[in-house]
Amino acid sequence: MSTASLKIDLGAVQRNWQALDAMSGAGVETSAVVKADGYGLDSGRVSRALYDIGARRFFVAAAEEAAAVRQAVGPDARICVFSGHMAGDTDLIRALQLIPMLNSHDQINRHFNALPDHPFGVQLDTGMNRLGLEPDEWASARAGVVAKGPEMIMSHLACADEPDHAMNPSQLAAFRQMTGGLDVPLSLGATGGILMGPDYHFNITRPGVGLYGGFPFTDAAPVVTLSIPVIQTRDVAIGETVGYSNTWTARRPSRIATIAGGYADGIIRAMGAKTVLHAGDQTCPIVGRISMDMIGVDVTGLSEIPDTLDLLTPVQTVDILAENAGTIGYEILTSLGHRYKREYLST
Ligand SMILES: *Cc1c(COP(=O)(O)O)cnc(C)c1O
């Protein structure tokens, strides 16, 4: 078989949720963000694993994403939608019992007209300028919206992965200002906000990337491992080249393995120069360009060629691959290939 195998440890996801949950007070509800198919790891399986240990609120980006989550967790969990109540979403919101985070006057009007008695939340913009009502829009809508009983009011931090960034206290102050005097559950912090401490916890936290083992939750249990089959090996002489555009030339007699994964599987081409494959605790550098479906690896140092080489391990994490590719762990996770044979572990 020439497809790589991706192991996803749902037990580690559960432990990460519990660790993040333990960082906030007993009265704070820890939800789980499972947008983009659970950061690429399967929103249904992830939601179910977290439901089993007590998570009762899940966030998705788009209403369509909620179907798999509802199916997995059953009727009593809350499923909230960051993009709010979009045109055309009313039937889905009603049928799946979703809670749209209303982002604008248009969405507020749409929701109250279409589903006047249906639960909703509100998203406020405290400076990120992405989603939510601006302070002046909120000022004019606030009394009417609050009278309808929002089940939560949230905002999102732009710089929470940099705890010392001045944007954090600035957004915190704006959020406090906009929600002052209200008796409504509040939510501001995602993974980074949880790590910044109780000021940022309010009533509901919304961890995403930390559940899946990514930065800024540096103490997270690793969740994904990726093993890639070796298709063939060959010996190359000094002066021979490997791969497209001849970017690598052998400086010594070398043994090269061609492995069955490439940029079509989310192994971003730009990570090649800095990335290694693991054979147990030995490392083998990538040589030449990463192709669509194949990668050359220098295995000269191995006394025996294994059937597979590992790209993602507890040592070479999604964050290390991200750094090698000039991106963030979130993008590595959500790019994980659809060709991989996926295996779900509960440890
Ligand atoms: C993605 C997202 C989260 C989760 O953020 P992480 O950094 O992955 O923990 C929380 N809230 C909103 C609004 C988001 O878009």
XYZ file of C-alpha atoms and ligand atoms in Angstrom:
362
model
C 0.000 0.000 0.000
C 1.388 3.382 -0.885
C -0.686 5.735 1.208
C 0.655 7.202 4.393
C -0.990 6.475 7.681
C -2.151 9.255 9.975
C -2.785 8.285 13.570
C -5.023 10.597 15.536
C -4.999 10.111 19.286
C -8.436 11.051 20.591
C -7.282 10.233 24.116
C -4.681 12.983 23.785
C -7.406 15.384 22.556
C -9.417 14.507 25.662
C -6.428 15.074 27.955
C -5.732 18.415 26.300
C -9.339 19.514 26.833
C -9.180 18.435 30.466
C -5.885 20.277 30.996
C -7.280 23.476 29.457
C -10.522 23.054 31.396
C -8.533 22.754 34.646
C -6.877 26.138 33.981
C -10.112 28.053 34.492
C -12.329 28.186 37.566
C -15.018 25.631 38.336
C -17.745 28.048 37.240
C -16.232 28.549 33.777
C -17.596 26.407 30.949
C -14.940 25.011 28.604
C -16.318 24.541 25.111
C -14.549 23.020 22.091
C -13.915 24.632 18.715
C -14.338 21.992 16.007
C -14.514 24.203 12.898
C -12.869 23.087 9.649
C -13.742 19.466 10.391
C -12.124 19.599 13.799
C -8.957 21.303 12.511
C -8.742 18.553 9.902
C -8.965 15.668 12.364
C -12.711 14.800 12.009
C -15.167 17.035 13.822
C -17.585 14.171 14.526
C -15.029 11.925 16.217
C -13.425 14.815 18.094
C -16.771 16.163 19.319
C -17.917 12.745 20.453
C -14.660 12.110 22.343
C -15.025 15.472 24.108
C -18.736 15.017 24.747
C -17.888 11.736 26.465
C -15.723 13.587 29.000
C -18.173 16.412 29.611
C -17.944 19.033 26.842
C -21.425 20.337 26.085
C -20.772 23.318 23.807
C -19.134 23.195 20.384
C -18.284 25.931 17.908
C -18.185 25.655 14.123
C -17.438 28.324 11.521
C -20.371 27.631 9.180
C -23.823 26.151 9.774
C -23.145 23.350 7.258
C -20.267 22.134 9.413
C -22.635 21.488 12.296
C -24.366 18.475 10.739
C -21.509 16.080 11.511
C -21.181 17.481 15.015
C -24.912 17.205 15.797
C -24.930 13.644 14.525
C -21.985 12.796 16.785
C -23.088 14.453 20.011
C -26.861 14.098 19.970
C -29.540 16.599 20.885
C -28.453 18.034 24.232
C -25.156 19.731 23.288
C -25.081 23.382 22.214
C -23.612 23.961 18.760
C -22.694 27.586 18.059
C -21.898 29.116 14.671
C -19.249 31.867 14.427
C -20.460 33.166 11.054
C -23.876 33.789 12.581
C -27.173 33.686 10.739
C -26.372 33.899 7.028
C -28.969 34.195 4.289
C -30.179 30.693 3.466
C -29.176 29.219 6.831
C -32.528 29.485 8.608
C -33.718 25.927 7.887
C -30.410 24.443 8.967
C -30.314 26.526 12.147
C -33.803 25.360 13.043
C -33.366 21.715 12.031
C -30.012 21.223 13.750
C -30.874 23.496 16.690
C -27.816 25.699 16.103
C -26.984 28.882 17.960
C -25.853 31.588 15.549
C -23.461 34.251 16.878
C -25.126 37.308 15.338
C -22.491 39.592 13.821
C -24.309 42.576 12.310
C -27.571 44.504 12.264
C -28.522 42.543 9.131
C -28.016 39.239 10.913
C -29.920 40.446 13.966
C -32.881 41.445 11.807
C -32.729 38.238 9.810
C -32.670 36.107 12.933
C -35.462 37.902 14.782
C -37.658 37.884 11.671
C -37.051 34.275 10.702
C -36.697 32.574 14.082
C -37.990 34.965 16.744
C -37.943 32.424 19.581
C -34.778 30.586 18.638
C -31.657 30.909 20.850
C -28.806 33.087 19.612
C -25.567 34.667 20.734
C -23.920 37.930 19.813
C -20.395 38.540 18.585
C -18.752 41.892 19.286
C -15.730 43.393 17.581
C -13.216 44.557 20.183
C -10.511 45.502 17.682
C -9.717 42.537 15.459
C -12.004 43.898 12.748
C -13.038 40.494 11.501
C -16.460 39.512 12.842
C -18.938 41.128 15.201
C -20.707 44.374 15.915
C -18.562 47.480 16.267
C -18.950 49.488 19.484
C -21.301 52.068 17.908
C -23.427 49.392 16.200
C -23.673 47.553 19.508
C -24.606 50.716 21.350
C -27.640 51.185 19.141
C -28.647 47.507 19.076
C -27.805 46.570 22.646
C -31.057 47.292 24.487
C -33.251 45.550 21.904
C -30.951 42.553 21.573
C -30.495 42.089 25.305
C -34.273 42.204 25.756
C -34.447 39.125 23.499
C -32.196 37.177 25.876
C -28.938 36.256 24.086
C -27.497 33.069 25.501
C -23.982 34.441 25.269
C -21.956 37.413 24.108
C -18.483 36.819 22.715
C -15.504 38.504 21.154
C -12.165 37.200 19.852
C -8.563 38.176 20.589
C -6.252 39.007 17.701
C -2.917 38.537 19.493
C -3.501 35.978 22.245
C -0.544 33.858 21.088
C 1.635 36.781 22.239
C 0.632 37.221 25.886
C 2.602 40.456 26.304
C 1.038 42.143 23.296
C -0.664 45.438 24.129
C -3.628 44.387 21.995
C -4.709 41.892 24.695
C -5.442 44.338 27.540
C -6.860 46.758 24.993
C -9.390 44.186 23.733
C -10.116 43.085 27.290
C -10.967 46.671 28.257
C -13.136 47.125 25.165
C -14.998 43.877 25.893
C -15.604 44.880 29.507
C -16.796 48.275 28.409
C -19.226 46.872 25.826
C -20.652 44.241 28.172
C -20.683 46.205 31.425
C -23.797 45.782 33.556
C -25.181 42.840 31.571
C -26.283 39.590 33.131
C -25.410 37.445 30.105
C -22.718 34.710 29.868
C -19.567 36.157 28.292
C -16.772 34.572 26.260
C -13.484 36.088 25.114
C -10.613 33.596 25.302
C -9.618 30.810 22.917
C -6.515 28.667 23.625
C -4.263 31.698 24.043
C -6.808 33.495 26.212
C -7.083 30.515 28.569
C -3.302 30.530 28.994
C -3.326 34.262 29.802
C -5.228 33.667 33.015
C -8.532 34.347 34.747
C -9.026 37.927 33.498
C -9.588 36.449 30.047
C -11.817 33.506 31.036
C -15.212 35.118 31.741
C -17.981 32.449 31.629
C -17.163 30.351 28.562
C -13.754 29.567 27.030
C -13.347 28.462 23.405
C -10.187 26.367 22.932
C -9.373 25.066 19.471
C -5.762 24.506 18.489
C -4.664 23.524 21.996
C -7.025 20.543 21.892
C -5.196 19.314 18.819
C -1.748 19.672 20.374
C -0.715 23.004 18.857
C 0.980 26.242 19.917
C 0.392 28.291 22.047
C -0.506 25.331 24.330
C 3.111 24.198 24.547
C 2.347 21.584 27.221
C -0.236 19.851 25.045
C -0.115 16.109 24.494
C 0.808 15.381 20.859
C -2.228 14.232 18.886
C -1.077 13.311 15.368
C 1.607 11.013 14.010
C 2.230 10.408 10.330
C 4.078 7.418 8.851
C 4.909 7.390 5.153
C 5.741 4.214 3.198
C 9.071 3.874 1.399
C 8.339 3.038 -2.254
C 11.905 2.290 -3.332
C 15.497 3.082 -2.506
C 18.501 3.650 -4.772
C 22.184 4.410 -4.486
C 23.369 7.647 -6.041
C 26.985 8.511 -6.791
C 28.787 11.750 -6.016
C 27.555 14.416 -8.450
C 24.163 12.845 -9.159
C 21.043 14.914 -8.451
C 17.653 14.082 -6.918
C 14.225 15.405 -7.840
C 12.804 18.315 -9.831
C 15.083 21.172 -10.817
C 18.215 19.360 -9.586
C 18.233 21.301 -6.346
C 20.197 18.606 -4.473
C 23.470 17.032 -5.549
C 25.126 14.110 -3.782
C 28.440 15.079 -2.183
C 29.090 11.510 -1.062
C 27.815 8.144 -2.226
C 24.257 8.226 -0.865
C 21.267 6.008 -0.420
C 18.016 7.765 -1.269
C 14.526 6.557 -0.336
C 11.495 7.753 -2.261
C 8.502 7.985 0.071
C 4.794 8.126 -0.752
C 3.654 11.597 0.271
C 3.946 15.066 -1.161
C 2.536 18.550 -1.302
C -0.843 17.196 -2.428
C -1.015 15.659 1.049
C -0.348 18.945 2.796
C 3.395 18.385 3.089
C 4.061 21.951 2.088
C 6.825 22.263 -0.498
C 8.523 25.072 1.401
C 9.214 22.871 4.440
C 11.543 20.584 2.487
C 14.838 22.311 3.174
C 14.544 22.129 6.953
C 12.522 18.963 7.511
C 13.648 15.443 8.382
C 11.982 12.053 8.472
C 12.340 9.936 11.566
C 13.318 6.265 11.650
C 12.952 5.567 15.339
C 15.306 8.080 16.940
C 17.441 8.501 13.822
C 16.743 11.402 11.477
C 16.987 11.471 7.687
C 16.901 14.775 5.802
C 14.602 15.497 2.877
C 16.651 15.956 -0.279
C 15.560 17.792 -3.410
C 12.145 19.248 -4.048
C 9.004 17.850 -2.463
C 6.887 16.544 -5.377
C 3.116 16.252 -5.482
C 3.077 12.627 -4.317
C 6.682 11.803 -3.450
C 9.664 12.987 -1.454
C 13.331 11.999 -1.629
C 14.954 11.228 1.706
C 18.630 10.663 2.455
C 18.710 7.367 4.352
C 22.462 6.808 3.978
C 22.850 6.773 7.751
C 20.421 3.903 8.333
C 21.769 0.382 8.619
C 18.380 -1.008 7.661
C 15.667 0.675 5.597
C 12.306 0.526 7.402
C 8.993 0.083 5.559
C 7.899 3.555 6.632
C 9.489 6.825 7.742
C 7.741 9.208 10.133
C 7.103 12.870 9.368
C 4.941 13.855 12.352
C 6.083 12.505 15.701
C 6.045 13.660 19.324
C 9.470 15.182 18.509
C 8.775 16.691 15.078
C 5.427 18.275 15.863
C 2.958 20.236 13.736
C 4.518 23.419 15.112
C 8.010 22.409 13.995
C 6.751 21.566 10.506
C 4.925 24.888 10.502
C 8.082 26.764 11.366
C 9.971 24.887 8.646
C 7.314 25.923 6.137
C 6.971 29.516 7.334
C 3.420 29.026 8.587
C 1.471 28.104 11.734
C 0.434 24.755 13.200
C -3.220 25.492 12.383
C -2.383 25.448 8.670
C -0.392 22.218 8.920
C -3.316 20.516 10.714
C -6.019 21.755 8.364
C -3.893 20.806 5.329
C -3.436 17.160 6.383
C -4.126 15.090 3.309
C -7.299 13.318 2.342
C -5.350 10.377 0.952
C -3.987 9.343 4.321
C -5.303 6.195 5.885
C -6.652 7.566 9.131
C -6.553 5.591 12.303
C -8.208 6.844 15.488
C -6.744 5.818 18.812
C -8.277 6.285 22.215
C -5.489 6.004 24.711
C -10.806 29.563 15.735
C -11.446 30.338 16.795
C -11.314 29.940 18.134
C -10.348 28.880 18.578
O -9.055 29.459 18.550
P -7.739 28.646 18.901
O -6.651 29.653 18.777
O -7.625 27.573 17.871
O -7.884 28.098 20.262
C -12.087 30.597 19.085
N -12.898 31.626 18.734
C -13.015 32.054 17.463
C -13.917 33.183 17.152
C -12.290 31.438 16.457
O -12.405 31.880 15.201
